[in-house]
Amino acid sequence: MTASRAQAPSADRFRFFWQPGCSSCVRVKELLTEMAVDFDSVNILDDEEGLAELTRRGIRAVPVLIKGDEILFTQSLEDVAKFVGKTRDVQRLAPAVLYERWQYFLDTALGLIAQIPPERLQEFPIARRPRTVCNLAYHIFQVPEGVMAMTEGRTLDSRDYDNAIYDHLTTVEQILDFGRGVVEQHRQWWARSDQTGQKLIATYYGEQPLHQILERGTWHSAQHTRQLNHVLDGFGVAVARPIDPGAYDGLPMPKALWA
């Protein structure tokens, strides 16, 4: 990996556009490094030219991998490997196991949210990302919201949910009410879903099997729950129900927390 470059980019180089605190960005950067891919790293919060390029191309969110005129939205780790000419050996947890893990992380997040000191909701967990503790807390549940809408054909783009700002959620209790509602919707969604995970789903990053989307949603919520647990530790809160490390087993979790 190399730093973002000021001169015009080479059409032969991979460039990865990301921002701090983005779980998918962290995981894809790690995957590229694991596969020994030489790429330019473009942090759009620091690189005005990089952000302007995405705007010109009509790209409204990261992570994105670009080579010349080729663009890949990197939500599928398998697609990332294929794009850079590599293969990725995948041994994915069974759909039912993934669903139960996802429910575990959502339930755990509710317990963590209940312990957020109300006066600290508008603080920023990391200085370089304009996402408050409040935003982080409800975002954990926006992930399944977007997946449910996408897999049931109500949207092609889960980012309609992932990137939305819910200004109506301003207190711990409001976030908890929202989260509890999503957890119940999630249970009902799974009961009517394809339990084999083989159904192909139309998404903004291409047609994907439900099994793969289920895995991504699970580890995505897991990573943000992990971040919230870390935030509470930093606040000096004695977490009543910390995350069981064994719940990460079998998931393609990022190694890093934020960067």
Coordinates of C-alpha atoms in Angstrom, one line a residue:
M1 CA 0.0 0.0 0.0
T2 CA 1.2 3.5 -0.7
A3 CA -0.2 6.9 0.3
S4 CA -2.5 8.9 -1.9
R5 CA -0.6 10.6 -4.7
A6 CA -1.0 14.2 -5.8
Q7 CA -0.1 13.6 -9.5
A8 CA -2.6 12.2 -12.0
P9 CA -3.2 8.5 -11.1
S10 CA -1.9 5.7 -13.4
A11 CA -4.6 3.7 -15.1
D12 CA -2.6 0.6 -14.1
R13 CA -2.8 1.2 -10.4
F14 CA -5.5 0.2 -7.9
R15 CA -6.8 3.1 -5.8
F16 CA -8.9 2.4 -2.7
F17 CA -11.1 5.2 -1.5
W18 CA -12.1 5.1 2.2
Q19 CA -12.8 7.1 5.3
P20 CA -11.9 6.5 9.0
G21 CA -14.4 4.6 11.2
C22 CA -15.9 2.8 8.2
S23 CA -16.1 -0.9 9.0
S24 CA -16.2 -2.1 5.4
C25 CA -13.3 0.2 4.5
V26 CA -11.2 -1.3 7.3
R27 CA -11.9 -4.9 6.2
V28 CA -11.2 -4.3 2.5
K29 CA -8.0 -2.4 3.2
E30 CA -6.9 -5.4 5.3
L31 CA -7.9 -7.9 2.6
L32 CA -5.9 -6.0 0.0
T33 CA -2.9 -6.0 2.3
E34 CA -3.3 -9.7 3.0
M35 CA -3.4 -10.5 -0.7
A36 CA -0.2 -8.4 -1.2
V37 CA -2.0 -6.0 -3.6
D38 CA -0.1 -2.7 -4.3
F39 CA -2.6 0.1 -4.1
D40 CA -2.9 3.8 -3.4
S41 CA -4.9 4.7 -0.3
V42 CA -7.2 7.7 -0.7
N43 CA -8.8 8.9 2.6
I44 CA -11.6 11.1 1.3
L45 CA -11.7 13.1 4.6
D46 CA -8.1 14.3 4.0
D47 CA -7.8 14.2 0.2
E48 CA -10.0 16.9 -1.4
E49 CA -9.0 15.8 -5.0
G50 CA -10.0 12.2 -4.2
L51 CA -13.4 13.3 -2.9
A52 CA -13.9 15.5 -5.9
E53 CA -13.1 12.6 -8.2
L54 CA -15.8 10.4 -6.6
T55 CA -18.3 13.3 -6.9
R56 CA -17.4 13.7 -10.7
R57 CA -18.0 9.9 -11.1
G58 CA -21.3 10.1 -9.3
I59 CA -20.1 7.9 -6.5
R60 CA -21.8 8.8 -3.3
A61 CA -20.2 6.5 -0.7
V62 CA -17.1 4.6 0.1
P63 CA -15.5 2.0 0.1
V64 CA -14.7 2.0 -3.6
L65 CA -11.8 0.4 -5.5
I66 CA -10.9 2.0 -8.8
K67 CA -8.5 1.0 -11.6
G68 CA -8.6 3.4 -14.6
D69 CA -12.2 3.5 -15.6
E70 CA -13.1 0.3 -13.8
I71 CA -15.0 0.8 -10.5
L72 CA -15.9 -1.7 -7.9
F73 CA -18.2 -1.1 -4.9
T74 CA -16.4 -3.4 -2.4
Q75 CA -19.2 -4.8 -0.3
S76 CA -18.4 -8.3 -1.5
L77 CA -15.0 -9.5 -0.4
E78 CA -15.1 -12.2 -3.1
D79 CA -15.7 -9.5 -5.7
V80 CA -12.7 -7.6 -4.4
A81 CA -10.5 -10.6 -4.7
K82 CA -11.7 -11.2 -8.3
F83 CA -11.2 -7.6 -9.2
V84 CA -7.5 -7.6 -8.2
G85 CA -6.9 -11.0 -9.9
K86 CA -6.8 -13.1 -6.7
T87 CA -8.8 -15.9 -5.2
R88 CA -10.3 -16.0 -1.7
D89 CA -11.0 -19.3 0.0
V90 CA -14.4 -18.9 1.8
Q91 CA -15.8 -21.2 4.5
R92 CA -18.9 -19.3 5.5
L93 CA -20.9 -20.1 8.6
A94 CA -24.3 -21.7 7.9
P95 CA -27.2 -19.2 7.3
A96 CA -29.0 -20.1 10.5
V97 CA -25.8 -19.7 12.6
L98 CA -25.2 -16.3 11.0
Y99 CA -28.7 -15.2 11.8
E100 CA -28.3 -16.2 15.5
R101 CA -25.0 -14.4 15.7
W102 CA -26.5 -11.3 14.2
Q103 CA -29.3 -11.4 16.7
Y104 CA -26.7 -11.8 19.5
F105 CA -24.8 -8.7 18.4
L106 CA -28.0 -6.7 18.1
D107 CA -29.2 -7.8 21.5
T108 CA -25.8 -7.0 23.0
A109 CA -25.8 -3.6 21.3
L110 CA -29.1 -2.8 23.1
G111 CA -27.5 -3.6 26.4
L112 CA -24.5 -1.3 25.6
I113 CA -26.7 1.5 24.4
A114 CA -28.7 1.4 27.7
Q115 CA -25.4 2.2 29.4
I116 CA -24.4 5.2 27.3
P117 CA -24.2 8.3 29.5
P118 CA -26.8 10.6 28.0
E119 CA -24.5 13.7 28.2
R120 CA -22.0 11.9 26.0
L121 CA -24.3 11.0 23.1
Q122 CA -23.1 13.9 20.9
E123 CA -19.4 13.3 21.4
F124 CA -17.2 11.9 18.6
P125 CA -15.6 8.5 19.2
I126 CA -12.8 9.4 16.7
A127 CA -11.8 12.9 15.9
R128 CA -11.4 12.3 12.1
R129 CA -14.9 11.0 11.5
P130 CA -18.0 13.2 11.9
R131 CA -20.0 10.4 13.5
T132 CA -21.3 10.9 17.0
V133 CA -21.8 8.2 19.6
C134 CA -25.6 8.7 18.9
N135 CA -25.0 8.1 15.2
L136 CA -22.9 5.0 15.9
A137 CA -25.4 3.5 18.3
Y138 CA -28.4 3.6 15.9
H139 CA -26.3 2.8 12.9
I140 CA -25.9 -0.7 14.3
F141 CA -29.6 -1.2 13.5
Q142 CA -29.5 0.6 10.2
V143 CA -27.4 -2.3 8.9
P144 CA -30.2 -4.9 9.2
E145 CA -32.8 -2.3 8.2
G146 CA -30.9 -1.9 4.9
V147 CA -30.4 -5.6 4.4
M148 CA -34.0 -6.4 5.0
A149 CA -35.2 -3.7 2.5
M150 CA -32.7 -4.8 -0.1
T151 CA -33.4 -8.6 0.2
E152 CA -37.1 -8.0 -0.1
G153 CA -36.9 -5.8 -3.1
R154 CA -37.9 -2.5 -1.4
T155 CA -34.6 -0.9 -2.4
L156 CA -31.5 -1.8 -4.5
D157 CA -29.3 0.3 -2.3
S158 CA -28.9 -0.5 1.4
R159 CA -27.0 2.8 1.7
D160 CA -30.4 4.5 1.7
Y161 CA -30.5 3.3 5.3
D162 CA -26.8 2.9 6.2
N163 CA -25.9 6.5 5.5
A164 CA -29.2 8.2 6.6
I165 CA -29.1 10.6 9.5
Y166 CA -31.9 9.9 11.9
D167 CA -32.3 13.3 13.5
H168 CA -35.4 12.1 15.4
L169 CA -33.2 9.8 17.6
T170 CA -31.6 12.1 20.1
T171 CA -32.0 10.2 23.5
V172 CA -30.8 6.9 24.7
E173 CA -34.4 5.7 25.1
Q174 CA -35.4 6.7 21.6
I175 CA -32.4 4.8 20.2
L176 CA -33.4 1.8 22.3
D177 CA -37.0 1.9 21.1
F178 CA -35.8 2.1 17.5
G179 CA -33.3 -0.8 18.0
R180 CA -35.9 -3.0 19.7
G181 CA -38.3 -2.4 16.8
V182 CA -35.6 -3.4 14.3
V183 CA -34.7 -6.6 16.3
E184 CA -38.4 -7.7 16.1
Q185 CA -38.6 -6.9 12.4
H186 CA -35.4 -8.9 11.9
R187 CA -36.9 -11.9 13.6
Q188 CA -40.0 -11.7 11.3
W189 CA -37.8 -11.2 8.2
W190 CA -35.7 -14.3 8.9
A191 CA -38.8 -16.4 9.4
R192 CA -40.0 -15.6 5.9
S193 CA -36.5 -15.6 4.3
D194 CA -34.8 -18.3 2.2
Q195 CA -33.3 -20.4 5.0
T196 CA -30.8 -22.0 2.6
G197 CA -29.3 -18.6 1.8
Q198 CA -29.1 -19.5 -1.9
K199 CA -31.6 -16.9 -3.2
L200 CA -29.9 -14.3 -5.5
I201 CA -30.6 -10.7 -4.5
A202 CA -30.3 -7.7 -6.7
T203 CA -28.1 -5.1 -5.1
Y204 CA -26.4 -1.9 -6.1
Y205 CA -23.1 -3.8 -6.1
G206 CA -24.4 -6.6 -8.3
E207 CA -26.4 -9.8 -7.9
Q208 CA -25.4 -11.5 -4.6
P209 CA -26.5 -14.7 -2.8
L210 CA -28.4 -14.1 0.4
H211 CA -25.9 -16.2 2.3
Q212 CA -23.1 -13.7 1.5
I213 CA -25.3 -10.7 2.3
L214 CA -26.3 -12.3 5.6
E215 CA -22.6 -12.8 6.5
R216 CA -21.8 -9.2 5.6
G217 CA -24.7 -7.8 7.6
T218 CA -23.7 -9.9 10.6
W219 CA -20.0 -8.9 10.8
H220 CA -20.9 -5.3 9.9
S221 CA -23.2 -5.0 13.0
A222 CA -20.7 -7.0 15.0
Q223 CA -17.9 -4.5 14.2
H224 CA -20.0 -1.5 15.2
T225 CA -21.1 -3.2 18.4
R226 CA -17.4 -3.8 19.1
Q227 CA -16.7 -0.2 18.5
L228 CA -19.5 0.9 20.9
N229 CA -18.2 -1.5 23.6
H230 CA -14.8 0.2 23.2
V231 CA -16.3 3.7 23.5
L232 CA -18.0 2.7 26.7
D233 CA -14.7 1.3 28.0
G234 CA -13.1 4.7 27.2
F235 CA -15.9 6.5 29.1
G236 CA -15.0 4.3 32.2
V237 CA -18.4 2.6 32.1
A238 CA -18.4 -0.9 33.6
V239 CA -20.1 -2.7 30.8
A240 CA -22.8 -5.1 32.3
R241 CA -22.8 -7.4 29.3
P242 CA -19.6 -7.2 27.3
I243 CA -19.2 -9.0 24.0
D244 CA -18.3 -12.7 24.2
P245 CA -15.1 -12.9 22.0
G246 CA -16.3 -16.4 20.8
A247 CA -19.1 -14.7 19.0
Y248 CA -16.6 -13.4 16.4
D249 CA -15.5 -17.0 15.5
G250 CA -16.0 -17.8 11.9
L251 CA -16.8 -14.2 10.8
P252 CA -14.5 -12.2 8.5
M253 CA -14.0 -9.5 11.2
P254 CA -11.6 -6.7 10.7
K255 CA -8.5 -6.8 12.8
A256 CA -8.5 -3.0 13.4
L257 CA -11.2 -1.2 15.3
W258 CA -11.4 2.2 13.5
A259 CA -8.7 3.0 10.9

